[in-house]
mmCIF file of C-alpha atoms and ligand atoms in Angstrom:
data_model
loop_
_atom_site.group_PDB
_atom_site.id
_atom_site.type_symbol
_atom_site.label_atom_id
_atom_site.label_comp_id
_atom_site.label_asym_id
_atom_site.label_seq_id
_atom_site.Cartn_x
_atom_site.Cartn_y
_atom_site.Cartn_z
ATOM 1 C CA MET O 1 121.289 25.960 8.348
ATOM 2 C CA ARG O 2 123.623 28.876 9.220
ATOM 3 C CA ILE O 3 123.063 31.030 12.340
ATOM 4 C CA GLU O 4 124.982 34.345 12.060
ATOM 5 C CA ARG O 5 125.369 37.440 14.270
ATOM 6 C CA VAL O 6 123.626 40.513 12.857
ATOM 7 C CA ASP O 7 125.384 43.814 13.236
ATOM 8 C CA PRO O 8 122.652 46.370 13.703
ATOM 9 C CA ALA O 9 124.761 48.873 11.800
ATOM 10 C CA ASP O 10 124.675 46.553 8.740
ATOM 11 C CA THR O 11 121.705 48.079 6.831
ATOM 12 C CA ASP O 12 121.434 45.076 4.375
ATOM 13 C CA ALA O 13 121.263 42.584 7.225
ATOM 14 C CA VAL O 14 118.670 44.698 9.174
ATOM 15 C CA ARG O 15 116.609 44.946 5.838
ATOM 16 C CA ALA O 16 116.729 41.189 5.399
ATOM 17 C CA CYS O 17 115.607 40.613 9.011
ATOM 18 C CA HIS O 18 112.844 43.269 8.581
ATOM 19 C CA GLN O 19 111.505 41.474 5.520
ATOM 20 C CA ALA O 20 111.303 38.255 7.578
ATOM 21 C CA TYR O 21 109.691 40.239 10.381
ATOM 22 C CA LEU O 22 107.070 41.678 8.028
ATOM 23 C CA ALA O 23 106.270 38.176 6.490
ATOM 24 C CA ALA O 24 105.780 36.837 9.994
ATOM 25 C CA GLN O 25 103.719 39.806 11.219
ATOM 26 C CA ARG O 26 101.323 39.501 8.260
ATOM 27 C CA ALA O 27 100.634 35.963 9.337
ATOM 28 C CA ASP O 28 100.429 36.497 13.034
ATOM 29 C CA GLU O 29 99.654 40.083 14.004
ATOM 30 C CA PRO O 30 97.012 42.705 13.269
ATOM 31 C CA GLU O 31 98.509 45.999 12.078
ATOM 32 C CA PRO O 32 100.450 48.189 12.913
ATOM 33 C CA TRP O 33 103.845 46.710 12.079
ATOM 34 C CA MET O 34 107.141 48.403 12.477
ATOM 35 C CA GLY O 35 108.828 50.228 9.526
ATOM 36 C CA GLU O 36 112.494 49.370 8.742
ATOM 37 C CA ARG O 37 113.921 52.424 10.644
ATOM 38 C CA ARG O 38 111.992 51.735 13.872
ATOM 39 C CA PHE O 39 112.776 48.042 13.590
ATOM 40 C CA GLY O 40 116.418 48.729 13.080
ATOM 41 C CA GLY O 41 116.516 51.144 16.045
ATOM 42 C CA TRP O 42 114.826 48.524 18.163
ATOM 43 C CA LEU O 43 117.313 45.818 17.072
ATOM 44 C CA ALA O 44 120.191 48.103 17.975
ATOM 45 C CA VAL O 45 119.112 49.517 21.349
ATOM 46 C CA GLY O 46 115.818 47.941 22.357
ATOM 47 C CA TRP O 47 113.121 50.333 23.669
ATOM 48 C CA ILE O 48 115.044 51.495 26.749
ATOM 49 C CA GLY O 49 118.656 51.235 25.665
ATOM 50 C CA ASP O 50 119.522 47.918 27.189
ATOM 51 C CA PRO O 51 122.274 45.968 25.430
ATOM 52 C CA GLY O 52 121.200 43.019 23.201
ATOM 53 C CA GLU O 53 122.287 40.609 20.514
ATOM 54 C CA VAL O 54 120.643 39.743 17.202
ATOM 55 C CA TRP O 55 121.245 36.550 15.218
ATOM 56 C CA LEU O 56 119.686 35.335 12.049
ATOM 57 C CA ALA O 57 119.194 31.821 10.485
ATOM 58 C CA ALA O 58 119.410 31.169 6.721
ATOM 59 C CA ASP O 59 119.892 28.060 4.594
ATOM 60 C CA GLU O 60 123.072 29.355 2.944
ATOM 61 C CA PRO O 61 125.011 32.697 2.563
ATOM 62 C CA GLY O 62 122.904 35.153 0.526
ATOM 63 C CA ALA O 63 119.614 33.227 0.953
ATOM 64 C CA ASP O 64 116.614 34.947 2.476
ATOM 65 C CA VAL O 65 116.607 35.185 6.218
ATOM 66 C CA ALA O 66 114.439 32.337 7.439
ATOM 67 C CA GLY O 67 114.138 33.645 10.977
ATOM 68 C CA TRP O 68 115.919 35.668 13.596
ATOM 69 C CA TYR O 69 116.047 36.471 17.221
ATOM 70 C CA ARG O 70 116.970 39.348 19.484
ATOM 71 C CA ILE O 71 117.855 38.785 23.172
ATOM 72 C CA GLU O 72 117.889 41.718 25.445
ATOM 73 C CA LEU O 73 120.499 41.776 28.254
ATOM 74 C CA PRO O 74 119.241 44.251 30.840
ATOM 75 C CA ASP O 75 122.185 45.819 32.560
ATOM 76 C CA ARG O 76 120.509 47.580 35.503
ATOM 77 C CA GLU O 77 117.806 45.350 36.903
ATOM 78 C CA ASN O 78 116.730 41.927 35.921
ATOM 79 C CA ARG O 79 120.355 40.798 35.215
ATOM 80 C CA ASP O 80 119.286 37.121 35.564
ATOM 81 C CA ARG O 81 116.915 37.598 32.606
ATOM 82 C CA ALA O 82 117.001 37.810 28.869
ATOM 83 C CA PRO O 83 113.807 38.985 27.147
ATOM 84 C CA LEU O 84 113.637 37.324 23.742
ATOM 85 C CA GLU O 85 111.842 37.969 20.444
ATOM 86 C CA LEU O 86 112.161 35.177 17.934
ATOM 87 C CA MET O 87 110.347 34.689 14.676
ATOM 88 C CA VAL O 88 110.447 32.504 11.562
ATOM 89 C CA ARG O 89 108.920 33.222 8.144
ATOM 90 C CA PRO O 90 105.539 31.503 7.721
ATOM 91 C CA GLU O 91 106.755 29.404 4.697
ATOM 92 C CA GLN O 92 109.790 28.147 6.663
ATOM 93 C CA ARG O 93 107.907 27.054 9.702
ATOM 94 C CA ARG O 94 107.887 23.483 11.160
ATOM 95 C CA ARG O 95 111.361 22.844 9.802
ATOM 96 C CA GLY O 96 113.320 23.265 12.976
ATOM 97 C CA TYR O 97 114.479 26.866 12.576
ATOM 98 C CA GLY O 98 112.552 28.062 15.654
ATOM 99 C CA ARG O 99 113.987 25.275 17.794
ATOM 100 C CA ALA O 100 117.553 25.889 16.545
ATOM 101 C CA LEU O 101 117.286 29.701 17.141
ATOM 102 C CA LEU O 102 115.829 29.128 20.629
ATOM 103 C CA ARG O 103 118.642 26.846 21.612
ATOM 104 C CA HIS O 104 121.173 29.245 20.232
ATOM 105 C CA ALA O 105 119.534 32.113 22.207
ATOM 106 C CA ALA O 106 119.693 30.046 25.400
ATOM 107 C CA VAL O 107 123.464 29.421 24.925
ATOM 108 C CA ARG O 108 124.027 33.141 24.310
ATOM 109 C CA ALA O 109 121.900 34.043 27.273
ATOM 110 C CA ALA O 110 123.899 31.634 29.503
ATOM 111 C CA ALA O 111 127.147 33.133 28.254
ATOM 112 C CA HIS O 112 125.882 36.451 29.589
ATOM 113 C CA GLY O 113 125.010 34.878 32.950
ATOM 114 C CA ARG O 114 121.243 34.738 32.403
ATOM 115 C CA SER O 115 119.073 31.993 33.688
ATOM 116 C CA VAL O 116 115.654 32.912 32.378
ATOM 117 C CA LEU O 117 114.404 33.670 28.867
ATOM 118 C CA SER O 118 111.001 35.393 28.525
ATOM 119 C CA ALA O 119 109.290 35.746 25.164
ATOM 120 C CA PRO O 120 105.855 37.000 24.046
ATOM 121 C CA ALA O 121 103.443 35.185 21.806
ATOM 122 C CA ARG O 122 99.821 35.615 20.775
ATOM 123 C CA ASN O 123 97.480 33.194 22.404
ATOM 124 C CA GLY O 124 96.249 30.443 20.066
ATOM 125 C CA GLY O 125 98.950 31.038 17.399
ATOM 126 C CA ASP O 126 102.060 29.191 16.255
ATOM 127 C CA GLY O 127 104.169 31.023 18.945
ATOM 128 C CA GLU O 128 101.962 29.532 21.790
ATOM 129 C CA ALA O 129 102.208 25.980 20.405
ATOM 130 C CA PHE O 130 106.022 26.462 20.078
ATOM 131 C CA ALA O 131 106.350 27.832 23.556
ATOM 132 C CA LEU O 132 104.347 24.973 24.954
ATOM 133 C CA ALA O 133 106.471 22.448 23.030
ATOM 134 C CA ALA O 134 109.617 24.030 24.396
ATOM 135 C CA GLY O 135 108.355 23.584 27.970
ATOM 136 C CA SER O 136 107.823 27.205 28.835
ATOM 137 C CA LYS O 137 105.595 28.485 31.606
ATOM 138 C CA PRO O 138 103.034 31.310 31.103
ATOM 139 C CA GLU O 139 103.691 34.584 32.922
ATOM 140 C CA LEU O 140 101.910 37.904 32.351
ATOM 141 C CA VAL O 141 98.950 38.261 29.860
ATOM 142 C CA ASP O 142 98.780 41.410 27.883
ATOM 143 C CA VAL O 143 95.871 42.697 25.757
ATOM 144 C CA GLN O 144 96.348 44.937 22.701
ATOM 145 C CA ARG O 145 93.652 47.550 22.146
ATOM 146 C CA VAL O 146 92.977 49.954 19.326
ATOM 147 C CA LEU O 147 91.037 53.271 19.397
ATOM 148 C CA ASP O 148 89.460 54.292 16.134
ATOM 149 C CA LEU O 149 89.356 57.953 16.262
ATOM 150 C CA ALA O 150 86.730 58.305 13.423
ATOM 151 C CA ALA O 151 84.311 56.028 15.483
ATOM 152 C CA LEU O 152 84.496 58.352 18.531
ATOM 153 C CA PRO O 153 81.103 60.107 18.935
ATOM 154 C CA ALA O 154 81.256 63.868 18.475
ATOM 155 C CA GLY O 155 81.960 65.551 21.843
ATOM 156 C CA ARG O 156 83.031 62.323 23.635
ATOM 157 C CA VAL O 157 86.580 63.424 24.356
ATOM 158 C CA ALA O 158 85.369 66.814 25.545
ATOM 159 C CA GLU O 159 82.802 65.179 27.820
ATOM 160 C CA LEU O 160 85.275 62.839 29.361
ATOM 161 C CA ARG O 161 87.916 65.621 29.621
ATOM 162 C CA GLY O 162 85.374 67.772 31.397
ATOM 163 C CA GLN O 163 84.596 64.981 33.918
ATOM 164 C CA ALA O 164 88.344 64.578 34.508
ATOM 165 C CA GLU O 165 88.941 68.225 34.884
ATOM 166 C CA ARG O 166 86.278 68.534 37.554
ATOM 167 C CA ALA O 167 87.903 65.763 39.601
ATOM 168 C CA ALA O 168 91.467 67.162 39.020
ATOM 169 C CA ALA O 169 91.209 70.661 40.637
ATOM 170 C CA GLY O 170 94.630 71.743 41.865
ATOM 171 C CA TYR O 171 96.451 70.100 38.865
ATOM 172 C CA SER O 172 97.605 71.782 35.726
ATOM 173 C CA LEU O 173 98.822 70.374 32.371
ATOM 174 C CA ARG O 174 102.130 70.754 30.585
ATOM 175 C CA SER O 175 102.893 69.147 27.186
ATOM 176 C CA TRP O 176 105.976 68.837 25.006
ATOM 177 C CA ALA O 177 107.127 67.255 21.817
ATOM 178 C CA GLY O 178 110.258 65.051 21.488
ATOM 179 C CA PRO O 179 112.601 64.374 24.329
ATOM 180 C CA VAL O 180 111.934 65.100 28.090
ATOM 181 C CA PRO O 181 112.913 68.694 28.641
ATOM 182 C CA ASP O 182 116.009 69.300 30.807
ATOM 183 C CA ASP O 183 114.060 70.827 33.698
ATOM 184 C CA LEU O 184 111.794 67.766 33.887
ATOM 185 C CA LEU O 185 114.337 64.943 33.707
ATOM 186 C CA GLU O 186 114.295 64.234 37.456
ATOM 187 C CA GLN O 187 110.570 64.474 37.734
ATOM 188 C CA ALA O 188 110.135 62.205 34.609
ATOM 189 C CA ALA O 189 112.414 59.698 36.331
ATOM 190 C CA ALA O 190 110.189 59.856 39.359
ATOM 191 C CA MET O 191 107.151 59.073 37.066
ATOM 192 C CA TYR O 192 108.929 56.091 35.603
ATOM 193 C CA ASN O 193 109.666 54.882 39.098
ATOM 194 C CA ALA O 194 105.979 55.179 39.827
ATOM 195 C CA LEU O 195 105.469 52.384 37.346
ATOM 196 C CA SER O 196 106.906 49.965 39.956
ATOM 197 C CA ASP O 197 103.473 48.875 41.135
ATOM 198 C CA ALA O 198 102.188 48.241 37.600
ATOM 199 C CA PRO O 199 101.535 44.522 36.968
ATOM 200 C CA ARG O 200 104.697 42.571 35.995
ATOM 201 C CA GLY O 201 105.800 39.027 35.778
ATOM 202 C CA PRO O 202 106.697 37.226 38.991
ATOM 203 C CA GLY O 203 110.415 37.606 39.743
ATOM 204 C CA THR O 204 110.768 40.638 37.542
ATOM 205 C CA GLU O 205 112.418 43.645 39.286
ATOM 206 C CA PRO O 206 110.958 47.121 38.768
ATOM 207 C CA GLU O 207 113.188 49.668 36.985
ATOM 208 C CA ALA O 208 114.986 52.408 38.986
ATOM 209 C CA TRP O 209 115.190 55.608 36.994
ATOM 210 C CA ASP O 210 117.090 58.793 37.657
ATOM 211 C CA ALA O 211 117.593 61.944 35.462
ATOM 212 C CA HIS O 212 120.831 60.598 33.915
ATOM 213 C CA ARG O 213 119.086 57.383 32.887
ATOM 214 C CA VAL O 214 116.114 59.287 31.284
ATOM 215 C CA ARG O 215 118.595 61.405 29.296
ATOM 216 C CA GLU O 216 120.684 58.518 28.173
ATOM 217 C CA ARG O 217 117.990 55.736 27.750
ATOM 218 C CA ILE O 218 114.961 57.731 26.628
ATOM 219 C CA ASN O 219 116.055 61.081 25.126
ATOM 220 C CA ASP O 220 119.311 60.110 23.419
ATOM 221 C CA ILE O 221 117.953 56.950 21.698
ATOM 222 C CA LEU O 222 114.551 58.529 20.490
ATOM 223 C CA PRO O 223 115.991 59.665 17.077
ATOM 224 C CA ARG O 224 116.851 56.035 16.213
ATOM 225 C CA PHE O 225 113.223 55.105 15.917
ATOM 226 C CA GLY O 226 111.993 57.654 13.329
ATOM 227 C CA MET O 227 109.075 58.525 15.641
ATOM 228 C CA ARG O 228 107.630 61.867 16.730
ATOM 229 C CA ALA O 229 106.803 61.625 20.415
ATOM 230 C CA HIS O 230 104.354 63.820 22.293
ATOM 231 C CA SER O 231 103.904 63.931 26.043
ATOM 232 C CA VAL O 232 101.403 65.378 28.367
ATOM 233 C CA ALA O 233 102.005 65.711 32.116
ATOM 234 C CA ALA O 234 99.824 66.816 34.999
ATOM 235 C CA ARG O 235 101.497 68.889 37.623
ATOM 236 C CA HIS O 236 100.350 69.167 41.248
ATOM 237 C CA ASP O 237 100.162 73.010 41.629
ATOM 238 C CA ALA O 238 100.778 73.057 45.414
ATOM 239 C CA SER O 239 103.905 70.972 45.447
ATOM 240 C CA GLY O 240 105.085 71.489 41.854
ATOM 241 C CA GLU O 241 105.495 67.698 41.490
ATOM 242 C CA LEU O 242 104.627 65.869 38.352
ATOM 243 C CA ALA O 243 101.624 63.697 39.153
ATOM 244 C CA ALA O 244 100.855 62.015 35.787
ATOM 245 C CA LEU O 245 102.566 61.452 32.542
ATOM 246 C CA THR O 246 101.490 59.956 29.121
ATOM 247 C CA THR O 247 103.526 59.669 25.959
ATOM 248 C CA LEU O 248 102.281 58.842 22.456
ATOM 249 C CA ALA O 249 104.510 58.541 19.363
ATOM 250 C CA VAL O 250 103.803 58.525 15.630
ATOM 251 C CA GLU O 251 106.082 56.580 13.308
ATOM 252 C CA GLU O 252 107.128 58.772 10.383
ATOM 253 C CA ALA O 253 106.889 55.822 7.987
ATOM 254 C CA ASP O 254 103.244 54.952 8.937
ATOM 255 C CA PRO O 255 101.840 58.164 10.456
ATOM 256 C CA VAL O 256 98.181 57.057 10.620
ATOM 257 C CA TRP O 257 98.890 55.143 13.826
ATOM 258 C CA GLY O 258 99.510 56.653 17.180
ATOM 259 C CA HIS O 259 101.465 54.388 19.514
ATOM 260 C CA GLN O 260 100.631 54.775 23.119
ATOM 261 C CA PHE O 261 103.767 54.477 25.278
ATOM 262 C CA VAL O 262 103.767 54.911 29.052
ATOM 263 C CA THR O 263 100.863 56.253 31.014
ATOM 264 C CA VAL O 264 101.399 56.547 34.719
ATOM 265 C CA VAL O 265 99.882 58.337 37.667
ATOM 266 C CA ALA O 266 102.025 58.652 40.842
ATOM 267 C CA ARG O 267 100.527 56.726 43.731
ATOM 268 C CA LYS O 268 99.864 59.576 45.977
ATOM 269 C CA HIS O 269 97.998 61.438 43.222
ATOM 270 C CA ARG O 270 95.730 58.622 42.231
ATOM 271 C CA GLY O 271 91.968 58.934 42.527
ATOM 272 C CA HIS O 272 91.735 62.369 40.799
ATOM 273 C CA ARG O 273 91.105 61.021 37.219
ATOM 274 C CA LEU O 274 94.526 62.171 36.145
ATOM 275 C CA GLY O 275 95.006 59.262 33.814
ATOM 276 C CA LEU O 276 91.740 60.156 31.976
ATOM 277 C CA LEU O 277 92.770 63.794 32.069
ATOM 278 C CA ALA O 278 96.190 63.220 30.544
ATOM 279 C CA LYS O 279 94.867 60.854 27.899
ATOM 280 C CA THR O 280 91.932 63.072 26.741
ATOM 281 C CA ALA O 281 94.247 66.046 26.673
ATOM 282 C CA MET O 282 96.635 63.854 24.565
ATOM 283 C CA LEU O 283 93.799 63.108 22.049
ATOM 284 C CA ASP O 284 93.082 66.879 21.722
ATOM 285 C CA LEU O 285 96.860 67.513 21.256
ATOM 286 C CA ILE O 286 97.117 64.773 18.606
ATOM 287 C CA ALA O 287 94.009 66.059 16.784
ATOM 288 C CA ALA O 288 95.922 69.350 16.344
ATOM 289 C CA ALA O 289 99.563 68.253 15.966
ATOM 290 C CA GLU O 290 99.081 64.994 14.088
ATOM 291 C CA PRO O 291 95.790 65.326 12.317
ATOM 292 C CA GLN O 292 96.482 62.404 10.039
ATOM 293 C CA VAL O 293 96.396 59.910 12.938
ATOM 294 C CA LYS O 294 93.379 57.660 12.534
ATOM 295 C CA ARG O 295 93.982 54.970 15.142
ATOM 296 C CA VAL O 296 95.865 54.676 18.445
ATOM 297 C CA VAL O 297 97.253 51.320 19.586
ATOM 298 C CA THR O 298 98.093 50.346 23.205
ATOM 299 C CA TRP O 299 99.037 47.293 25.245
ATOM 300 C CA ASN O 300 97.926 46.729 28.839
ATOM 301 C CA ALA O 301 98.471 43.859 31.284
ATOM 302 C CA HIS O 302 95.307 41.832 31.388
ATOM 303 C CA ASP O 303 94.858 42.555 35.166
ATOM 304 C CA ASN O 304 95.600 46.263 34.926
ATOM 305 C CA THR O 305 91.971 47.130 35.733
ATOM 306 C CA HIS O 306 92.388 50.880 36.214
ATOM 307 C CA MET O 307 94.206 51.522 32.886
ATOM 308 C CA THR O 308 91.848 49.272 31.081
ATOM 309 C CA ALA O 309 88.799 51.103 32.524
ATOM 310 C CA VAL O 310 90.307 54.448 31.260
ATOM 311 C CA ASN O 311 90.947 52.934 27.811
ATOM 312 C CA GLU O 312 87.516 51.411 27.584
ATOM 313 C CA ALA O 313 85.831 54.707 28.604
ATOM 314 C CA LEU O 314 87.721 56.297 25.662
ATOM 315 C CA GLY O 315 86.434 53.606 23.268
ATOM 316 C CA TYR O 316 89.460 51.334 22.845
ATOM 317 C CA VAL O 317 88.565 47.783 21.795
ATOM 318 C CA PRO O 318 90.674 44.619 21.889
ATOM 319 C CA SER O 319 92.717 43.909 18.743
ATOM 320 C CA GLY O 320 93.608 40.216 18.084
ATOM 321 C CA GLN O 321 94.105 37.573 20.780
ATOM 322 C CA PRO O 322 95.777 38.476 24.028
ATOM 323 C CA GLY O 323 99.506 37.802 24.158
ATOM 324 C CA THR O 324 101.306 35.795 26.954
ATOM 325 C CA TRP O 325 104.823 36.231 28.101
ATOM 326 C CA TRP O 326 106.381 32.677 28.322
ATOM 327 C CA GLN O 327 109.188 31.971 30.653
ATOM 328 C CA LEU O 328 111.931 29.404 29.809
ATOM 329 C CA ASP O 329 114.667 28.007 31.900
ATOM 330 C CA VAL O 330 117.970 28.796 30.065
ATOM 331 C CA ALA O 331 119.718 25.685 31.399
ATOM 332 C CA ALA O 332 116.925 23.323 30.389
ATOM 333 C CA VAL O 333 116.726 24.812 26.796
ATOM 334 C CA SER O 334 120.459 24.786 26.145
ATOM 335 C CA ALA O 335 120.801 21.232 27.374
ATOM 336 C CA ALA O 336 117.782 20.017 25.302
HETATM 337 C C1 COA G 401 107.143 30.337 17.041
HETATM 338 C C2 COA G 401 107.909 30.228 15.802
HETATM 339 C C3 COA G 401 109.198 30.986 15.979
HETATM 340 C C4 COA G 401 108.269 28.644 15.620
HETATM 341 O O1 COA G 401 109.164 28.590 14.481
HETATM 342 P P1 COA G 401 109.268 27.158 13.702
HETATM 343 O O2 COA G 401 110.616 27.276 12.962
HETATM 344 O O3 COA G 401 108.111 26.802 13.028
HETATM 345 O O4 COA G 401 109.562 26.171 14.951
HETATM 346 P P2 COA G 401 110.138 24.656 14.855
HETATM 347 O O5 COA G 401 109.944 24.140 13.443
HETATM 348 O O6 COA G 401 111.534 24.591 15.433
HETATM 349 O O7 COA G 401 109.069 23.899 15.834
HETATM 350 C C5 COA G 401 109.568 23.386 17.055
HETATM 351 C C6 COA G 401 108.317 22.598 17.690
HETATM 352 O O8 COA G 401 107.368 23.578 18.097
HETATM 353 C C7 COA G 401 105.962 23.048 18.016
HETATM 354 N N1 COA G 401 105.223 23.813 17.070
HETATM 355 C C8 COA G 401 105.669 24.913 16.399
HETATM 356 N N2 COA G 401 104.644 25.422 15.660
HETATM 357 C C9 COA G 401 103.591 24.733 15.966
HETATM 358 C C10 COA G 401 102.223 24.783 15.532
HETATM 359 N N3 COA G 401 101.810 25.714 14.675
HETATM 360 N N4 COA G 401 101.323 23.791 15.939
HETATM 361 C C11 COA G 401 101.766 22.876 16.862
HETATM 362 N N5 COA G 401 103.048 22.795 17.257
HETATM 363 C C12 COA G 401 103.913 23.680 16.868
HETATM 364 C C13 COA G 401 106.220 21.643 17.422
HETATM 365 O O9 COA G 401 106.298 20.694 18.570
HETATM 366 C C14 COA G 401 107.484 21.760 16.739
HETATM 367 O O10 COA G 401 108.224 20.525 16.631
HETATM 368 P P3 COA G 401 107.799 19.524 15.373
HETATM 369 O O11 COA G 401 107.636 20.324 14.108
HETATM 370 O O12 COA G 401 108.913 18.645 15.354
HETATM 371 O O13 COA G 401 106.464 18.941 15.752
HETATM 372 C C15 COA G 401 107.189 30.754 14.537
HETATM 373 O O14 COA G 401 105.927 30.093 14.449
HETATM 374 C C16 COA G 401 106.926 32.163 14.642
HETATM 375 O O15 COA G 401 107.732 32.965 14.125
HETATM 376 N N6 COA G 401 105.781 32.653 15.217
HETATM 377 C C17 COA G 401 105.497 34.013 15.346
HETATM 378 C C18 COA G 401 106.377 34.721 16.352
HETATM 379 C C19 COA G 401 106.247 34.119 17.800
HETATM 380 O O16 COA G 401 105.178 33.881 18.191
HETATM 381 N N7 COA G 401 107.384 33.995 18.484
HETATM 382 C C20 COA G 401 107.433 33.686 19.883
HETATM 383 C C21 COA G 401 107.852 32.405 20.214
HETATM 384 S S1 COA G 401 107.836 32.110 22.033
#
């Protein structure tokens, strides 16, 4: 078995890893799956521009990729941690690839001064069995939900939006397509900072955003994913502050899916149904701007009761088993 570094600029290597990714996804995950461009963008820069490394395993040079991993090396917060995605083609499983890639990832993480690996896996699947065999400990549980737009009763979104608007007097909406507009960079950073009280794994630090980071780590990397992003924000009229933000993106390669990214309401503006207001306004926006979208997919922490209540009111239903983030001790894995 050879384990080789992947250069994310090497399109052949990225394609080979994407094929292994798709083979694994078909076995483990309900749709949607990432297209090659989005996958390649994520391999290169992650979702928020943190550095990372990608390595693949194959039997011999030129053979199909049997499995691969990506470790992320956060460079602002959580510098003791290395989030990990690792997968092996279904037909190559139980042959030691996973264990070899995991040990390799731990050695690389240690070389970057990291002490903890954290990796997601669906409950009840091969990933969970593997994580348990590797001695990992469970952290946060996430639930994937999907909204089937065709199944929404006529008038449902308008009814919910009306309820939200009545509770949200004194707020107005602003929407945009693509990157965060320059005049909102600072306010958007404040919204990302407002995520600091969302559920997260024990020992995980919240991210600290500023305008520069939003420009560099959201706006500048967006073109890499081949996605069209749409955002809706609620503004508090009296202070001019942003009070809520939601972003949804459509992958050009598979545009029937909407991917719900962040939704956040700033703490002091909670209790005015701004989450429901922003999300119903987003559904109206998507119906006009992306009429081909049939389903929207989102992930929420299992214990994020407020966000889950908003999503259930809209008609989202769970998709597949929940996923658990597993935490592994780098020193223990690399010594194993
Ligand atoms: C998890 C995954 C990477 C494992 O890859 P793999 O190459 O099959 O792993 P290995 O062959 O090295 O297995 C190592 C040990 O894990 C355990 N294990 C792995 N899969 C298992 C399963 N389906 N049932 C029970 N034990 C399992 C076993 O103890 C195994 O050792 P053994 O085969 O000597 O009994 C692969 O199943 C996968 O890609 N799953 C989907 C992605 C995923 O969930 N990744 C997150 C991992 S935290």
